[in-house]
PDB file of C-alpha atoms and ligand atoms in Angstrom:
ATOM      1  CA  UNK A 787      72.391 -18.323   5.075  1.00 45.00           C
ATOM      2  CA  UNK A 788      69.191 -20.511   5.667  1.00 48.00           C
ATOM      3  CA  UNK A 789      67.222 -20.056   8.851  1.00 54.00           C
ATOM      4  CA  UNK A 790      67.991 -23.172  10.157  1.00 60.00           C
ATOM      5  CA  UNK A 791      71.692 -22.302  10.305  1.00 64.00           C
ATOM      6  CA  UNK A 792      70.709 -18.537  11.239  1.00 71.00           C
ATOM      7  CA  UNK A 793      69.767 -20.247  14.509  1.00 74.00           C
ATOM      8  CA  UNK A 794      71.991 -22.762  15.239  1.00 75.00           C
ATOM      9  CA  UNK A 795      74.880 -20.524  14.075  1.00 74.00           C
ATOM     10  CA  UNK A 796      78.221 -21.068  13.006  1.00 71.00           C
ATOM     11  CA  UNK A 797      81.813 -19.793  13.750  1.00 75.00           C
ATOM     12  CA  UNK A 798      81.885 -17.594  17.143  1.00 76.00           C
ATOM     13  CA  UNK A 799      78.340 -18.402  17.279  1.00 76.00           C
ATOM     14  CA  UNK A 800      78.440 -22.024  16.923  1.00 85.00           C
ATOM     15  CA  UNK A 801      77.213 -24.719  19.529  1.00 89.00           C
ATOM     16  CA  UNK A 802      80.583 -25.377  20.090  1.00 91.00           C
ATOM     17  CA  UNK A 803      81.124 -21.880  21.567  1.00 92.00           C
ATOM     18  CA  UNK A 804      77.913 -21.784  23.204  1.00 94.00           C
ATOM     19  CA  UNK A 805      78.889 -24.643  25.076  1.00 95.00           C
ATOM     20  CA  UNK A 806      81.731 -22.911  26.749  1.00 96.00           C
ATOM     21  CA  UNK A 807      79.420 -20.244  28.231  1.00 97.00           C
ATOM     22  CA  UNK A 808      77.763 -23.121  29.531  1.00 98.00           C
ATOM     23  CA  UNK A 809      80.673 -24.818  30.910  1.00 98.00           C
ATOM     24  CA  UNK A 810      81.752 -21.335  32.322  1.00 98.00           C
ATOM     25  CA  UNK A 811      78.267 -20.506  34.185  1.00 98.00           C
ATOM     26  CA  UNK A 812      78.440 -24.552  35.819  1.00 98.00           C
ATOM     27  CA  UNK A 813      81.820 -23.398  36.782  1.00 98.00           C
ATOM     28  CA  UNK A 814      80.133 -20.126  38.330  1.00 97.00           C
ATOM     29  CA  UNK A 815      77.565 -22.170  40.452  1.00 97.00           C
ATOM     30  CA  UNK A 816      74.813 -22.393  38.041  1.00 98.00           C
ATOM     31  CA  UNK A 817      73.355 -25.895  38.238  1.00 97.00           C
ATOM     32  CA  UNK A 818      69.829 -26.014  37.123  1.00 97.00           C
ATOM     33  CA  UNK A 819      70.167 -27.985  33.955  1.00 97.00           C
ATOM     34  CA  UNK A 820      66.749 -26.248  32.464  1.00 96.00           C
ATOM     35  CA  UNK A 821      68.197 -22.826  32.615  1.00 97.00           C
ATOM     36  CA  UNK A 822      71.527 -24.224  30.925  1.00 98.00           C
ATOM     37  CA  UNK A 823      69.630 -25.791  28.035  1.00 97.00           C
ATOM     38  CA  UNK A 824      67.657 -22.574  27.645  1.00 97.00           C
ATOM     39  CA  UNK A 825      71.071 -20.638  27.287  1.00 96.00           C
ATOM     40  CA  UNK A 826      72.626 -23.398  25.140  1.00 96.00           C
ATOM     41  CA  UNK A 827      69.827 -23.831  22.548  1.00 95.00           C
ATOM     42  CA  UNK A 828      68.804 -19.674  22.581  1.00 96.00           C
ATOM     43  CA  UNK A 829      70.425 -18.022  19.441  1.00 95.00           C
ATOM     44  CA  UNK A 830      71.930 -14.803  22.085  1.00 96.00           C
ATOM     45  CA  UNK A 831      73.763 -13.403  18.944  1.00 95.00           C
ATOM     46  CA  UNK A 832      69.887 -12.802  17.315  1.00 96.00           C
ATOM     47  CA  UNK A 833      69.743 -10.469  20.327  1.00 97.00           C
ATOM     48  CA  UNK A 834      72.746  -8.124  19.551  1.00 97.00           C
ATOM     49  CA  UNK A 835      73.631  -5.683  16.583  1.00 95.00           C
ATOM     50  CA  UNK A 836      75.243  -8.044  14.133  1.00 93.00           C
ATOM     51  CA  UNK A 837      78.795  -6.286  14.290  1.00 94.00           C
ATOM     52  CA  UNK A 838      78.894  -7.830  18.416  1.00 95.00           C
ATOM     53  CA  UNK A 839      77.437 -11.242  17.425  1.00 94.00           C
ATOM     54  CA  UNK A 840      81.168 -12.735  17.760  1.00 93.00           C
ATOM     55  CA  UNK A 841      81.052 -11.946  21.231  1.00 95.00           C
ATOM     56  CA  UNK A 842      77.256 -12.892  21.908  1.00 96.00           C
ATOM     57  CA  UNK A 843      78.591 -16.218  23.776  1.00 96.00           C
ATOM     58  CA  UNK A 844      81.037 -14.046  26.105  1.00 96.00           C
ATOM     59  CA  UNK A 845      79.837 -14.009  29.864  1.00 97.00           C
ATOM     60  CA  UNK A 846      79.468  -9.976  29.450  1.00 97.00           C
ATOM     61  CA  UNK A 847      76.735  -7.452  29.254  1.00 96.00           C
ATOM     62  CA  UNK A 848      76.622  -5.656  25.425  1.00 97.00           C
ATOM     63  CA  UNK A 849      75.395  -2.515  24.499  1.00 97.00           C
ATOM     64  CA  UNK A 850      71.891  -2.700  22.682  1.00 97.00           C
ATOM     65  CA  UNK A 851      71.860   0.925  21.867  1.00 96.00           C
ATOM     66  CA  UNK A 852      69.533   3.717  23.387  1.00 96.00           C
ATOM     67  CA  UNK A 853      72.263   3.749  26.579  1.00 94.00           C
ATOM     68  CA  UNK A 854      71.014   0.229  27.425  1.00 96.00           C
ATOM     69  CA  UNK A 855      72.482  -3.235  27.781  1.00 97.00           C
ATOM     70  CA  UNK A 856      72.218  -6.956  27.283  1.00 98.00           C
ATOM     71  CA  UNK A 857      72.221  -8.726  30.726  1.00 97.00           C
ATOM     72  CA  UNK A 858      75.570 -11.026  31.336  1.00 97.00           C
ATOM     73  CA  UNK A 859      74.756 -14.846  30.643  1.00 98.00           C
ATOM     74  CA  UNK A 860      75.679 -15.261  34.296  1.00 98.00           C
ATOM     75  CA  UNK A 861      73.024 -13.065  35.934  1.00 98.00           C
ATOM     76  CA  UNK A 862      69.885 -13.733  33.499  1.00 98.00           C
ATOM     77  CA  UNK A 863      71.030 -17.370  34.925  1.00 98.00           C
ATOM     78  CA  UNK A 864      71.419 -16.858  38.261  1.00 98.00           C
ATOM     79  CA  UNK A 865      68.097 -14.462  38.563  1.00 98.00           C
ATOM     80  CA  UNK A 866      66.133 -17.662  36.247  1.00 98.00           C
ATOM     81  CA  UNK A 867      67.117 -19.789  38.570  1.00 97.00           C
ATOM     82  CA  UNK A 868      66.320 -18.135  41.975  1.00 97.00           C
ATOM     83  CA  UNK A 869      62.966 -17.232  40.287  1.00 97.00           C
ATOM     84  CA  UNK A 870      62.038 -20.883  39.210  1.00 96.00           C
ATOM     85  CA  UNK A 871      63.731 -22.505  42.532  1.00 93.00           C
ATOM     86  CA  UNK A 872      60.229 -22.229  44.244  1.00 79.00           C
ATOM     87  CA  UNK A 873      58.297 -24.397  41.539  1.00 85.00           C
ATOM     88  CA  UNK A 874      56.744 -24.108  38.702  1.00 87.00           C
ATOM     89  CA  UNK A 875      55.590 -20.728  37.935  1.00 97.00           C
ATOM     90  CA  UNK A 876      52.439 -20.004  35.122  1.00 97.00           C
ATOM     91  CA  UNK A 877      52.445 -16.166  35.214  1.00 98.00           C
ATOM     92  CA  UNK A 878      55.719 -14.342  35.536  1.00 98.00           C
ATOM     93  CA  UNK A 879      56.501 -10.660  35.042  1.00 98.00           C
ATOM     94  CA  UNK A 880      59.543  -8.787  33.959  1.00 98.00           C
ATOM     95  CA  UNK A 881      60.237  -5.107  33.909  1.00 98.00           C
ATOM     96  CA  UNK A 882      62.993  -3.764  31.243  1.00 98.00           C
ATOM     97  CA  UNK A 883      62.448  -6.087  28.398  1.00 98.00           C
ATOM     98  CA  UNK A 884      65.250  -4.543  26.808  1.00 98.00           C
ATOM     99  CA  UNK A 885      66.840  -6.798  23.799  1.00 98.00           C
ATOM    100  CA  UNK A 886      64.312  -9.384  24.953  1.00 98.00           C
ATOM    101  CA  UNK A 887      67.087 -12.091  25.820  1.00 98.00           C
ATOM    102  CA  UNK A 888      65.817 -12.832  29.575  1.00 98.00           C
ATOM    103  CA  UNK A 889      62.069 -12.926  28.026  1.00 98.00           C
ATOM    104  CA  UNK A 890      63.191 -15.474  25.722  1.00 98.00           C
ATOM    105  CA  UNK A 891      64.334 -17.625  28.021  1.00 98.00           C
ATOM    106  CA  UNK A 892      61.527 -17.126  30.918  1.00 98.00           C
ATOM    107  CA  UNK A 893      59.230 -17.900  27.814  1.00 98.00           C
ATOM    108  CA  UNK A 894      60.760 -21.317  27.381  1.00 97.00           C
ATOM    109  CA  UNK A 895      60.233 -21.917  31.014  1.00 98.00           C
ATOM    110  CA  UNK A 896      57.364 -20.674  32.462  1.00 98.00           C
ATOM    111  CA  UNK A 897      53.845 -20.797  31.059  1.00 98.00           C
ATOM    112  CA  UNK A 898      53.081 -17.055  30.268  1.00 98.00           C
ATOM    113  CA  UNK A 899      55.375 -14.241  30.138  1.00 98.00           C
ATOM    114  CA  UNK A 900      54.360 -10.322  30.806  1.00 98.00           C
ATOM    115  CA  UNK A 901      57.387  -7.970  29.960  1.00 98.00           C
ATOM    116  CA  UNK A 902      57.150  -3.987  30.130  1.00 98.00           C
ATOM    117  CA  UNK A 903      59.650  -1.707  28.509  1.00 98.00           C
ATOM    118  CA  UNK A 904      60.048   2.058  28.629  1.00 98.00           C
ATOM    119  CA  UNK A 905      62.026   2.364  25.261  1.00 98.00           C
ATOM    120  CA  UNK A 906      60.014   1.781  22.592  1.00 98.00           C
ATOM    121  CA  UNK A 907      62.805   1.315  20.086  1.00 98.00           C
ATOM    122  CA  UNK A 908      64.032  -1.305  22.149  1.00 98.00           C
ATOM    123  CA  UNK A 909      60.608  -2.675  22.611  1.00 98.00           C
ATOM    124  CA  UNK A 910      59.844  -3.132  18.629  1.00 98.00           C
ATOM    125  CA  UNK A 911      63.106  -4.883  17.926  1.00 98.00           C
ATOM    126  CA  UNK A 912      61.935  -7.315  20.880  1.00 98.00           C
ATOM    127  CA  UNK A 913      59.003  -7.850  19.020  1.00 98.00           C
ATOM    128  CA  UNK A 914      60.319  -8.713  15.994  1.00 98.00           C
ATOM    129  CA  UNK A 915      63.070 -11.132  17.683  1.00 98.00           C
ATOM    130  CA  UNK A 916      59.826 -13.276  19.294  1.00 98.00           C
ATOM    131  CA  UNK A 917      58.099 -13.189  16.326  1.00 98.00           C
ATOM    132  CA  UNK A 918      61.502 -14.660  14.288  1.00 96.00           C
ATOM    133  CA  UNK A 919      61.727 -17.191  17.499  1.00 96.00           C
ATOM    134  CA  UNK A 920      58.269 -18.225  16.883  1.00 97.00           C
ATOM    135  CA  UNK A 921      58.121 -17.163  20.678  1.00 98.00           C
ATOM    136  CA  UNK A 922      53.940 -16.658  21.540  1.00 98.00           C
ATOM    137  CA  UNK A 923      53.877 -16.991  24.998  1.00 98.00           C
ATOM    138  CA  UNK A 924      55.219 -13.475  25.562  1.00 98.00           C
ATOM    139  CA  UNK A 925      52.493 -10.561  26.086  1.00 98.00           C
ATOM    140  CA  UNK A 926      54.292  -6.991  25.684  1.00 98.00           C
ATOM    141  CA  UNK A 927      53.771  -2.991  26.982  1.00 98.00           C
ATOM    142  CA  UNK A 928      55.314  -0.147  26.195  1.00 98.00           C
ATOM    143  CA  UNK A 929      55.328   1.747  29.491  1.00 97.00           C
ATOM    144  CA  UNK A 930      56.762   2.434  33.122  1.00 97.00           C
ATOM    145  CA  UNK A 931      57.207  -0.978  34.669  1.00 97.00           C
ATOM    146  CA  UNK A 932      57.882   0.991  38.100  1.00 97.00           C
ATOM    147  CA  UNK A 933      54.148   0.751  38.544  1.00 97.00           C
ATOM    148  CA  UNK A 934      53.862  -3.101  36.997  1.00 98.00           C
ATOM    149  CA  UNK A 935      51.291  -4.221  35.000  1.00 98.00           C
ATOM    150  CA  UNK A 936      48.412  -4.061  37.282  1.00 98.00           C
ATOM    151  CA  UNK A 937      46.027  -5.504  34.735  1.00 98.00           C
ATOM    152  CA  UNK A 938      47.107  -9.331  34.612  1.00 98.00           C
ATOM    153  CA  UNK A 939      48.257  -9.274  38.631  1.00 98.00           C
ATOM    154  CA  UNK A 940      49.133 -11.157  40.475  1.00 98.00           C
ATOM    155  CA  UNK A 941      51.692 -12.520  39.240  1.00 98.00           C
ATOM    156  CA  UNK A 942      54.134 -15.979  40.256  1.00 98.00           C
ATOM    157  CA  UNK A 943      57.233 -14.514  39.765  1.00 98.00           C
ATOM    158  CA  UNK A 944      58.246 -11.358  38.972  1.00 98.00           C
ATOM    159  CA  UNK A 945      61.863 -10.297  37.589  1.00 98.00           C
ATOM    160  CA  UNK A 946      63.319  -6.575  36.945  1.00 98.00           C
ATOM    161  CA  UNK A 947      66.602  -6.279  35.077  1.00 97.00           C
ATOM    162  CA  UNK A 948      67.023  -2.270  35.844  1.00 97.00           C
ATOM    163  CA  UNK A 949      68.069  -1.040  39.349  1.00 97.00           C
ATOM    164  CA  UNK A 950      65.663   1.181  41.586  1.00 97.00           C
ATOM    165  CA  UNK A 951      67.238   3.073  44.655  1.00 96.00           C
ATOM    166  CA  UNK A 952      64.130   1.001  46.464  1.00 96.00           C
ATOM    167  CA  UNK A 953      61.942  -1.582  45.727  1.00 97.00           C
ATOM    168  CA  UNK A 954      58.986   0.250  44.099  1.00 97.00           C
ATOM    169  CA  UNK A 955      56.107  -1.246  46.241  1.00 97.00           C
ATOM    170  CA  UNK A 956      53.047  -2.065  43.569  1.00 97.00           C
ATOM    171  CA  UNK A 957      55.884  -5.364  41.955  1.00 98.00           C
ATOM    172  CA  UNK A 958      55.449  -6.380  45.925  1.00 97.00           C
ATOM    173  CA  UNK A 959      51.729  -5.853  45.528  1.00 97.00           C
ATOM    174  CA  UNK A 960      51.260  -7.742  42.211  1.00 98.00           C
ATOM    175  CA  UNK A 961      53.257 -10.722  43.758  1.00 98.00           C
ATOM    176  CA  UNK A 962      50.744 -13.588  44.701  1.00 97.00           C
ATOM    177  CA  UNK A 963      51.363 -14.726  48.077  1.00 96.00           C
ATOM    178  CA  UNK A 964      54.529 -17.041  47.608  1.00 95.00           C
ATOM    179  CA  UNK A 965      55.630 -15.466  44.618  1.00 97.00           C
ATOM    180  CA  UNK A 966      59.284 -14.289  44.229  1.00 97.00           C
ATOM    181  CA  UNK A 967      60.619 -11.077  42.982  1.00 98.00           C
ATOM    182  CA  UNK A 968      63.867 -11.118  41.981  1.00 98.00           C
ATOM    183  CA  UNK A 969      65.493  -7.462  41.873  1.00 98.00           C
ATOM    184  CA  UNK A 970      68.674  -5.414  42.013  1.00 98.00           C
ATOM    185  CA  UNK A 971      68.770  -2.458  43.963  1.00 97.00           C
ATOM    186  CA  UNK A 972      70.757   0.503  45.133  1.00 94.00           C
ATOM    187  CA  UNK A 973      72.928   3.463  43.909  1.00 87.00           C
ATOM    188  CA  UNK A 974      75.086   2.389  40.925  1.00 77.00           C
ATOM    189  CA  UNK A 975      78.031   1.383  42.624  1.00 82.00           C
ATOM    190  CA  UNK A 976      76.390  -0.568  45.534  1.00 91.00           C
ATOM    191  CA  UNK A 977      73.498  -2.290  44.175  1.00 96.00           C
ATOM    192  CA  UNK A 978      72.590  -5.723  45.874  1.00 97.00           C
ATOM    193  CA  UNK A 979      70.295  -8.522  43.848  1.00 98.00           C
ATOM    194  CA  UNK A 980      67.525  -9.119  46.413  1.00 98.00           C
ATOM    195  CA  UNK A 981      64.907 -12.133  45.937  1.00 98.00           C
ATOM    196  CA  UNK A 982      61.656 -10.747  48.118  1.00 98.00           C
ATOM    197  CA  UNK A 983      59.185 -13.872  48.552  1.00 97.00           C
ATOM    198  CA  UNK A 984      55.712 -12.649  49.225  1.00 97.00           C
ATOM    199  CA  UNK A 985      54.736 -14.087  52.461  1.00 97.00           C
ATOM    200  CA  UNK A 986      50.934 -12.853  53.088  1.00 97.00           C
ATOM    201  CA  UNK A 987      48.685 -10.010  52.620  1.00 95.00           C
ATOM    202  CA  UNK A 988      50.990  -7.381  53.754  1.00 95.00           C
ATOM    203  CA  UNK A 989      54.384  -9.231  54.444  1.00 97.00           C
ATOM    204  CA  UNK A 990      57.208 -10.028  52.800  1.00 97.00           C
ATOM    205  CA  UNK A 991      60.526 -11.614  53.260  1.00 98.00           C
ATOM    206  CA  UNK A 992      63.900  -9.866  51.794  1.00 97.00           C
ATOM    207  CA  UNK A 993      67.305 -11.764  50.832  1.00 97.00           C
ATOM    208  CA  UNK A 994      70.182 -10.580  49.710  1.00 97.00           C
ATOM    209  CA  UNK A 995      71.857 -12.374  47.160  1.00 97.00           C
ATOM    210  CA  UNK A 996      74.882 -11.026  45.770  1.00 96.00           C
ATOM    211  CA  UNK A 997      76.171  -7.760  44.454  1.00 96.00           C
ATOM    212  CA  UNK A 998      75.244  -6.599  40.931  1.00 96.00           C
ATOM    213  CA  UNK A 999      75.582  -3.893  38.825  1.00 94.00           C
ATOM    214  CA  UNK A1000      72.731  -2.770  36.479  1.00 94.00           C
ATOM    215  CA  UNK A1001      71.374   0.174  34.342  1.00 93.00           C
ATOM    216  CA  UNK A1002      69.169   2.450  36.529  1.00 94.00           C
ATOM    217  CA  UNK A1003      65.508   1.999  36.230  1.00 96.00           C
ATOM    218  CA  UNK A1004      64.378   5.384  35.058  1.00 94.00           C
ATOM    219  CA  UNK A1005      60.536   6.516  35.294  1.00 92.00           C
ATOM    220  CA  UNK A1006      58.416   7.448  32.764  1.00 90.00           C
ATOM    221  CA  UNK A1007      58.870   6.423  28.794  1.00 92.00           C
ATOM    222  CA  UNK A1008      60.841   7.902  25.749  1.00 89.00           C
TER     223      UNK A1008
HETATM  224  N1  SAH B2101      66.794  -8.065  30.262  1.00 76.56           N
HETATM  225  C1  SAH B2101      67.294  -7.078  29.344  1.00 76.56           C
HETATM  226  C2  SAH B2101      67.986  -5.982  30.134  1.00 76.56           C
HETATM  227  C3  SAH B2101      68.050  -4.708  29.410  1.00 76.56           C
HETATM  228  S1  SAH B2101      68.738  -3.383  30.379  1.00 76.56           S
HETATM  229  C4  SAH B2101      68.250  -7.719  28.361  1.00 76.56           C
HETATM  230  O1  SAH B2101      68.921  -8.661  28.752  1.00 76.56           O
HETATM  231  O2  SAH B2101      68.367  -7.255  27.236  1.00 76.56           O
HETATM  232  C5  SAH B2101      67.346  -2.865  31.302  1.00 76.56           C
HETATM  233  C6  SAH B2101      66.136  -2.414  30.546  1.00 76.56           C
HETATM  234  O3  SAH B2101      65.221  -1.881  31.488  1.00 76.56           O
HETATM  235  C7  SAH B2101      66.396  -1.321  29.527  1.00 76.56           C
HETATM  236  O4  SAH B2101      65.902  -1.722  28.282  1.00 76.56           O
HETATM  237  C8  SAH B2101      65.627  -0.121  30.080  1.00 76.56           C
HETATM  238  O5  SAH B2101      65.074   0.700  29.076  1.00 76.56           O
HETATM  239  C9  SAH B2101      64.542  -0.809  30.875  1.00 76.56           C
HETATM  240  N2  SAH B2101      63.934   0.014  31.915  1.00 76.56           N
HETATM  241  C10 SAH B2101      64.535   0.885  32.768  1.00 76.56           C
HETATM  242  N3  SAH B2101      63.628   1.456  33.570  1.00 76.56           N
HETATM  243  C11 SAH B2101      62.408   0.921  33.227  1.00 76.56           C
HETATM  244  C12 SAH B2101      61.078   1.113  33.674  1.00 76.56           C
HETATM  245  N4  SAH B2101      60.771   1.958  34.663  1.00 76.56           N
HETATM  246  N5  SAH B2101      60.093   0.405  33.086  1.00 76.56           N
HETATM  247  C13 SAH B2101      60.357  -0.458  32.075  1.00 76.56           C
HETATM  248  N6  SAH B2101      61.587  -0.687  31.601  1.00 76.56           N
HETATM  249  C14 SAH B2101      62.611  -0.001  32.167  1.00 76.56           C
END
């Protein structure tokens, strides 16, 4: 197969299929047509082991190995588009890079993209996806993003796709005044997605947005 069709992909992974998941998340309430082209033209099924490719265009979560998951299509567009809904953001920050789908698409919509993973297995294949995507806008560490990354704060936007019991408080820190942090949190059954907005040197503002369940971010690395 030539790259060109390795991208654009054919069969279950054609544009024709892709373009149901799109019809499905307009149907869902997402309307931002910049995340929908980002989720249309991004090759998810480069993301996935090859034997789940056919069912990279399904609104589901997929195992990526090391206990972990692929985000649904629905919630890396819903959290995309609550993060970009305040303007246009330069430097954004996401914690759990994980297959590196929801990088991929921040990367085509925001200037510069800082993502922090705890897995490094996980981490390396992310790597190598980018560097396939000819994705360069994406800066990577292996490490605890529980604590950030303090050294390229603050940040516009921040975005964590693992679930704390609490909001750890150095993303709230490392959000410039403004800035939105879009997180899920709570014990596995009950976890809320919250969008915090940064209001001033020690204030913030907290809204719930809808209930969500995610893998528990764990501290520490392996
Ligand atoms: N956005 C990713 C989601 C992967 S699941 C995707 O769509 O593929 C969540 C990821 O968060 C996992 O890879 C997990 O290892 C990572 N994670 C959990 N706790 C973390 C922490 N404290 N710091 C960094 N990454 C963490």
């Amino acid at each position: 197969m030539d790259m060109n069709c390795e991208f654009r992909g054919i069969g279950m992974t054609s544009q024709r299929t892709r373009e149901r998941l799109v019809q499905r998340l307009i149907q869902e309430g997402i309307s931002q047509l910049a995340v929908l082209d980002q989720i249309r033209d991004i090759p998810r099924h480069l993301f996935v082991d090859e034997a789940l490719a056919s069912r990279a265009y399904e609104d589901t979560a997929l195992p990526i190995g090391f206990g972990q998951t692929i985000s649904q299509p629905y919630i890396v567009a819903r959290m995309t588009e609550a993060l970009l809904a305040g303007g246009r953001l330069k430097k954004v920050l996401e914690v759990g890079t994980g297959s590196g789908y929801q990088t991929a698409v921040l990367s085509r919509l925001v200037d510069q993209v800082y993502s922090v993973e705890r897995i490094r297995g996980l981490l390396n294949q992310a790597r190598e996806r980018f560097h396939r995507l000819h994705i360069r806008n994406v800066h990577l560490k292996y490490s605890d993003g529980g604590w950030g990354w303090p050294e390229h704060a603050l940040y516009d936007g921040i975005i964590v796709t693992a679930a704390p019991l609490e909001v750890p408080a150095p993303l709230i820190e490392q959000l410039a005044i403004g800035g939105r942090l879009l997180i899920p949190a709570g014990q596995g059954g009950a976890q809320q997605l919250l969008q915090i907005t940064r209001t001033g040197a020690s204030t913030h503002e907290s809204k719930v947005l809808e209930p969500v369940r995610f893998v528990t971010l764990r501290g520490g690395t392996e």
